[in-house]
Structure formats: C-alpha cells, structure tokens
Amino acid sequence: MISSSSRQLPPPYGGMLSAYAAALAGSPLKPSSKAKYLSHVSCFLAWTAEADGGHTRGPLADMSAAIVTAHDYDRHLRDRGYAPATIANVLAAVDDFYARRGLGATGICRKGARHPAPGGRTRVQRRL
C-alpha cells in the first residue's frame, strides 16, 4: 500500500494539495475514496517535488509536462514492485487531480485488476 506520511510539501505543492483537498470535499466520491485519492496525490506531489527539485510548477501546470511526469511516476511505481491494480488506482487519483486543476487527463494507460490470466481468462472469469 502506498502511504503518505505527514510530510510538508514545499511551495507551491502544499497549496496544490490543499486546493485538491477542498475540491474533493465537495465531490460525490465516497469518503474512503476521497481519503485514498488525497493520499495518492500527496505521494505523487511529494515525488514530483523531489524529482523537480521543488522549483517549478511545470509538471503540474503544463499538460505536456504533466503527461511526461505521470509516465515517469508510473515507471517509478512499477520499478518499486507495486501491484498493477494499486498502480491503476494511483494513476486514477493523479488523473483526477489533473482534471480538477483543469488540465484534463494524462492519457496514461491504467492497466490493472483485469490482466488476462494464462489461457486468456481474466481474474473475474477465474472466480466464476
């Protein structure tokens, strides 16, 4: 599970997380989903600030840079061995963050919980 610590994000990342939290508060998502999205976006922003040196807003204000950053974060998560379903959930939160910032979705493929099993069956089909 990806967890966020109570880290302080450097400006402007902390403000972006606060604005995202406010936007989530008014959304129709379930409280548990809001908490997960906020945690995932907090980790994404912390990673972005570290990778970016905390100096620019480029990866969070420009869609071209956002797409590259989302792909880099996807690779970062995969390199650390996170499960595809976990990565898909994280990337859904990142896309939600960008959408609420008015930039739109990153377009990153969120493969996850339904990878074909050997023989072409999906996980759902195996349980039937």
PDB file of C-alpha atoms in Angstrom:
ATOM      1  CA  MET A   1       0.000   0.000   0.000  1.00  0.00           C
ATOM      2  CA  ILE A   2       1.277   3.425  -0.873  1.00  0.00           C
ATOM      3  CA  SER A   3       1.018   5.695   2.106  1.00  0.00           C
ATOM      4  CA  SER A   4       1.646   9.336   2.659  1.00  0.00           C
ATOM      5  CA  SER A   5       3.455  10.481   5.693  1.00  0.00           C
ATOM      6  CA  SER A   6       2.664  13.763   7.345  1.00  0.00           C
ATOM      7  CA  ARG A   7       5.351  15.388   5.224  1.00  0.00           C
ATOM      8  CA  GLN A   8       5.399  19.056   4.455  1.00  0.00           C
ATOM      9  CA  LEU A   9       5.264  19.760   0.764  1.00  0.00           C
ATOM     10  CA  PRO A  10       7.266  22.741  -0.478  1.00  0.00           C
ATOM     11  CA  PRO A  11       5.508  25.655  -2.138  1.00  0.00           C
ATOM     12  CA  PRO A  12       3.625  25.520  -4.436  1.00  0.00           C
ATOM     13  CA  TYR A  13       2.936  21.790  -3.926  1.00  0.00           C
ATOM     14  CA  GLY A  14       1.413  22.167  -0.464  1.00  0.00           C
ATOM     15  CA  GLY A  15      -1.053  24.735  -1.777  1.00  0.00           C
ATOM     16  CA  MET A  16      -1.977  22.470  -4.658  1.00  0.00           C
ATOM     17  CA  LEU A  17      -2.682  19.624  -2.255  1.00  0.00           C
ATOM     18  CA  SER A  18      -4.848  21.914  -0.100  1.00  0.00           C
ATOM     19  CA  ALA A  19      -6.782  23.084  -3.155  1.00  0.00           C
ATOM     20  CA  TYR A  20      -7.241  19.483  -4.262  1.00  0.00           C
ATOM     21  CA  ALA A  21      -8.478  18.505  -0.794  1.00  0.00           C
ATOM     22  CA  ALA A  22     -11.040  21.317  -0.938  1.00  0.00           C
ATOM     23  CA  ALA A  23     -12.195  20.219  -4.388  1.00  0.00           C
ATOM     24  CA  LEU A  24     -12.503  16.612  -3.219  1.00  0.00           C
ATOM     25  CA  ALA A  25     -14.534  17.682  -0.183  1.00  0.00           C
ATOM     26  CA  GLY A  26     -17.312  18.873  -2.475  1.00  0.00           C
ATOM     27  CA  SER A  27     -17.216  15.860  -4.777  1.00  0.00           C
ATOM     28  CA  PRO A  28     -19.723  12.990  -4.763  1.00  0.00           C
ATOM     29  CA  LEU A  29     -16.979  10.402  -4.119  1.00  0.00           C
ATOM     30  CA  LYS A  30     -17.295   8.169  -1.077  1.00  0.00           C
ATOM     31  CA  PRO A  31     -15.296   9.373   1.945  1.00  0.00           C
ATOM     32  CA  SER A  32     -12.966   6.360   1.674  1.00  0.00           C
ATOM     33  CA  SER A  33     -12.273   7.162  -1.982  1.00  0.00           C
ATOM     34  CA  LYS A  34     -11.594  10.792  -1.146  1.00  0.00           C
ATOM     35  CA  ALA A  35      -9.098   9.743   1.518  1.00  0.00           C
ATOM     36  CA  LYS A  36      -7.331   7.347  -0.872  1.00  0.00           C
ATOM     37  CA  TYR A  37      -7.202   9.907  -3.680  1.00  0.00           C
ATOM     38  CA  LEU A  38      -5.815  12.533  -1.333  1.00  0.00           C
ATOM     39  CA  SER A  39      -3.172  10.126  -0.025  1.00  0.00           C
ATOM     40  CA  HIS A  40      -2.164   9.051  -3.539  1.00  0.00           C
ATOM     41  CA  VAL A  41      -1.965  12.643  -4.779  1.00  0.00           C
ATOM     42  CA  SER A  42       0.047  13.656  -1.708  1.00  0.00           C
ATOM     43  CA  CYS A  43       2.604  10.957  -2.534  1.00  0.00           C
ATOM     44  CA  PHE A  44       2.600  11.974  -6.197  1.00  0.00           C
ATOM     45  CA  LEU A  45       3.178  15.627  -5.310  1.00  0.00           C
ATOM     46  CA  ALA A  46       5.971  14.733  -2.887  1.00  0.00           C
ATOM     47  CA  TRP A  47       7.643  12.592  -5.547  1.00  0.00           C
ATOM     48  CA  THR A  48       7.189  15.333  -8.155  1.00  0.00           C
ATOM     49  CA  ALA A  49       8.605  17.997  -5.843  1.00  0.00           C
ATOM     50  CA  GLU A  50      11.632  15.815  -5.139  1.00  0.00           C
ATOM     51  CA  ALA A  51      12.165  14.905  -8.798  1.00  0.00           C
ATOM     52  CA  ASP A  52      11.616  18.529  -9.803  1.00  0.00           C
ATOM     53  CA  GLY A  53      13.752  19.942  -7.016  1.00  0.00           C
ATOM     54  CA  GLY A  54      10.675  21.817  -5.774  1.00  0.00           C
ATOM     55  CA  HIS A  55      11.497  24.737  -8.017  1.00  0.00           C
ATOM     56  CA  THR A  56       8.945  24.764 -10.809  1.00  0.00           C
ATOM     57  CA  ARG A  57       5.288  24.091 -11.354  1.00  0.00           C
ATOM     58  CA  GLY A  58       5.825  22.809 -14.897  1.00  0.00           C
ATOM     59  CA  PRO A  59       4.795  19.194 -14.283  1.00  0.00           C
ATOM     60  CA  LEU A  60       1.618  20.411 -12.620  1.00  0.00           C
ATOM     61  CA  ALA A  61       0.646  23.376 -14.780  1.00  0.00           C
ATOM     62  CA  ASP A  62       1.509  22.312 -18.330  1.00  0.00           C
ATOM     63  CA  MET A  63      -0.263  19.287 -19.807  1.00  0.00           C
ATOM     64  CA  SER A  64       2.702  18.167 -21.916  1.00  0.00           C
ATOM     65  CA  ALA A  65       4.931  18.127 -18.829  1.00  0.00           C
ATOM     66  CA  ALA A  66       2.121  16.520 -16.824  1.00  0.00           C
ATOM     67  CA  ILE A  67       1.927  13.607 -19.252  1.00  0.00           C
ATOM     68  CA  VAL A  68       5.671  13.013 -19.053  1.00  0.00           C
ATOM     69  CA  THR A  69       5.573  13.280 -15.255  1.00  0.00           C
ATOM     70  CA  ALA A  70       2.659  10.834 -14.970  1.00  0.00           C
ATOM     71  CA  HIS A  71       4.504   8.322 -17.156  1.00  0.00           C
ATOM     72  CA  ASP A  72       7.655   8.754 -15.076  1.00  0.00           C
ATOM     73  CA  TYR A  73       5.638   8.213 -11.890  1.00  0.00           C
ATOM     74  CA  ASP A  74       4.047   5.101 -13.377  1.00  0.00           C
ATOM     75  CA  ARG A  75       7.532   3.753 -14.125  1.00  0.00           C
ATOM     76  CA  HIS A  76       8.665   4.697 -10.600  1.00  0.00           C
ATOM     77  CA  LEU A  77       5.805   2.690  -9.069  1.00  0.00           C
ATOM     78  CA  ARG A  78       6.382  -0.292 -11.364  1.00  0.00           C
ATOM     79  CA  ASP A  79      10.116  -0.266 -10.573  1.00  0.00           C
ATOM     80  CA  ARG A  80       9.241  -0.492  -6.881  1.00  0.00           C
ATOM     81  CA  GLY A  81       7.095  -3.553  -7.445  1.00  0.00           C
ATOM     82  CA  TYR A  82       3.630  -2.177  -6.780  1.00  0.00           C
ATOM     83  CA  ALA A  83       0.777  -4.358  -7.997  1.00  0.00           C
ATOM     84  CA  PRO A  84      -0.869  -3.327 -11.282  1.00  0.00           C
ATOM     85  CA  ALA A  85      -4.206  -2.727  -9.531  1.00  0.00           C
ATOM     86  CA  THR A  86      -2.540  -0.432  -6.994  1.00  0.00           C
ATOM     87  CA  ILE A  87      -0.804   1.485  -9.760  1.00  0.00           C
ATOM     88  CA  ALA A  88      -4.110   1.798 -11.626  1.00  0.00           C
ATOM     89  CA  ASN A  89      -5.735   3.280  -8.510  1.00  0.00           C
ATOM     90  CA  VAL A  90      -2.862   5.718  -8.012  1.00  0.00           C
ATOM     91  CA  LEU A  91      -2.996   6.824 -11.632  1.00  0.00           C
ATOM     92  CA  ALA A  92      -6.765   7.316 -11.396  1.00  0.00           C
ATOM     93  CA  ALA A  93      -6.146   9.701  -8.491  1.00  0.00           C
ATOM     94  CA  VAL A  94      -3.421  11.515 -10.459  1.00  0.00           C
ATOM     95  CA  ASP A  95      -5.786  11.897 -13.421  1.00  0.00           C
ATOM     96  CA  ASP A  96      -8.486  13.197 -11.069  1.00  0.00           C
ATOM     97  CA  PHE A  97      -6.002  15.713  -9.661  1.00  0.00           C
ATOM     98  CA  TYR A  98      -5.134  16.987 -13.143  1.00  0.00           C
ATOM     99  CA  ALA A  99      -8.789  17.086 -14.178  1.00  0.00           C
ATOM    100  CA  ARG A 100      -9.704  19.164 -11.116  1.00  0.00           C
ATOM    101  CA  ARG A 101      -6.829  21.526 -11.986  1.00  0.00           C
ATOM    102  CA  GLY A 102      -8.495  21.997 -15.378  1.00  0.00           C
ATOM    103  CA  LEU A 103      -5.740  20.300 -17.378  1.00  0.00           C
ATOM    104  CA  GLY A 104      -7.590  17.107 -18.310  1.00  0.00           C
ATOM    105  CA  ALA A 105      -6.437  13.503 -18.122  1.00  0.00           C
ATOM    106  CA  THR A 106      -2.877  12.380 -18.730  1.00  0.00           C
ATOM    107  CA  GLY A 107      -3.985   9.631 -21.090  1.00  0.00           C
ATOM    108  CA  ILE A 108      -1.766   7.124 -19.341  1.00  0.00           C
ATOM    109  CA  CYS A 109      -2.980   3.557 -19.694  1.00  0.00           C
ATOM    110  CA  ARG A 110      -4.185   2.236 -16.353  1.00  0.00           C
ATOM    111  CA  LYS A 111      -3.846  -1.495 -16.739  1.00  0.00           C
ATOM    112  CA  GLY A 112      -4.660  -3.149 -13.543  1.00  0.00           C
ATOM    113  CA  ALA A 113      -7.010  -5.524 -11.946  1.00  0.00           C
ATOM    114  CA  ARG A 114      -8.063  -7.339 -15.092  1.00  0.00           C
ATOM    115  CA  HIS A 115      -4.933  -8.631 -16.763  1.00  0.00           C
ATOM    116  CA  PRO A 116      -5.591 -11.774 -18.741  1.00  0.00           C
ATOM    117  CA  ALA A 117      -4.578 -14.942 -16.983  1.00  0.00           C
ATOM    118  CA  PRO A 118      -2.894 -17.817 -18.765  1.00  0.00           C
ATOM    119  CA  GLY A 119      -5.341 -19.177 -21.286  1.00  0.00           C
ATOM    120  CA  GLY A 120      -6.914 -15.762 -21.882  1.00  0.00           C
ATOM    121  CA  ARG A 121      -9.166 -15.768 -18.819  1.00  0.00           C
ATOM    122  CA  THR A 122      -9.464 -12.672 -16.647  1.00  0.00           C
ATOM    123  CA  ARG A 123      -9.369 -12.752 -12.878  1.00  0.00           C
ATOM    124  CA  VAL A 124     -13.129 -12.320 -12.759  1.00  0.00           C
ATOM    125  CA  GLN A 125     -13.678 -15.289 -15.041  1.00  0.00           C
ATOM    126  CA  ARG A 126     -11.406 -17.494 -12.915  1.00  0.00           C
ATOM    127  CA  ARG A 127     -13.590 -16.903  -9.868  1.00  0.00           C
ATOM    128  CA  LEU A 128     -16.769 -17.987 -11.647  1.00  0.00           C
TER     129      LEU A 128
END
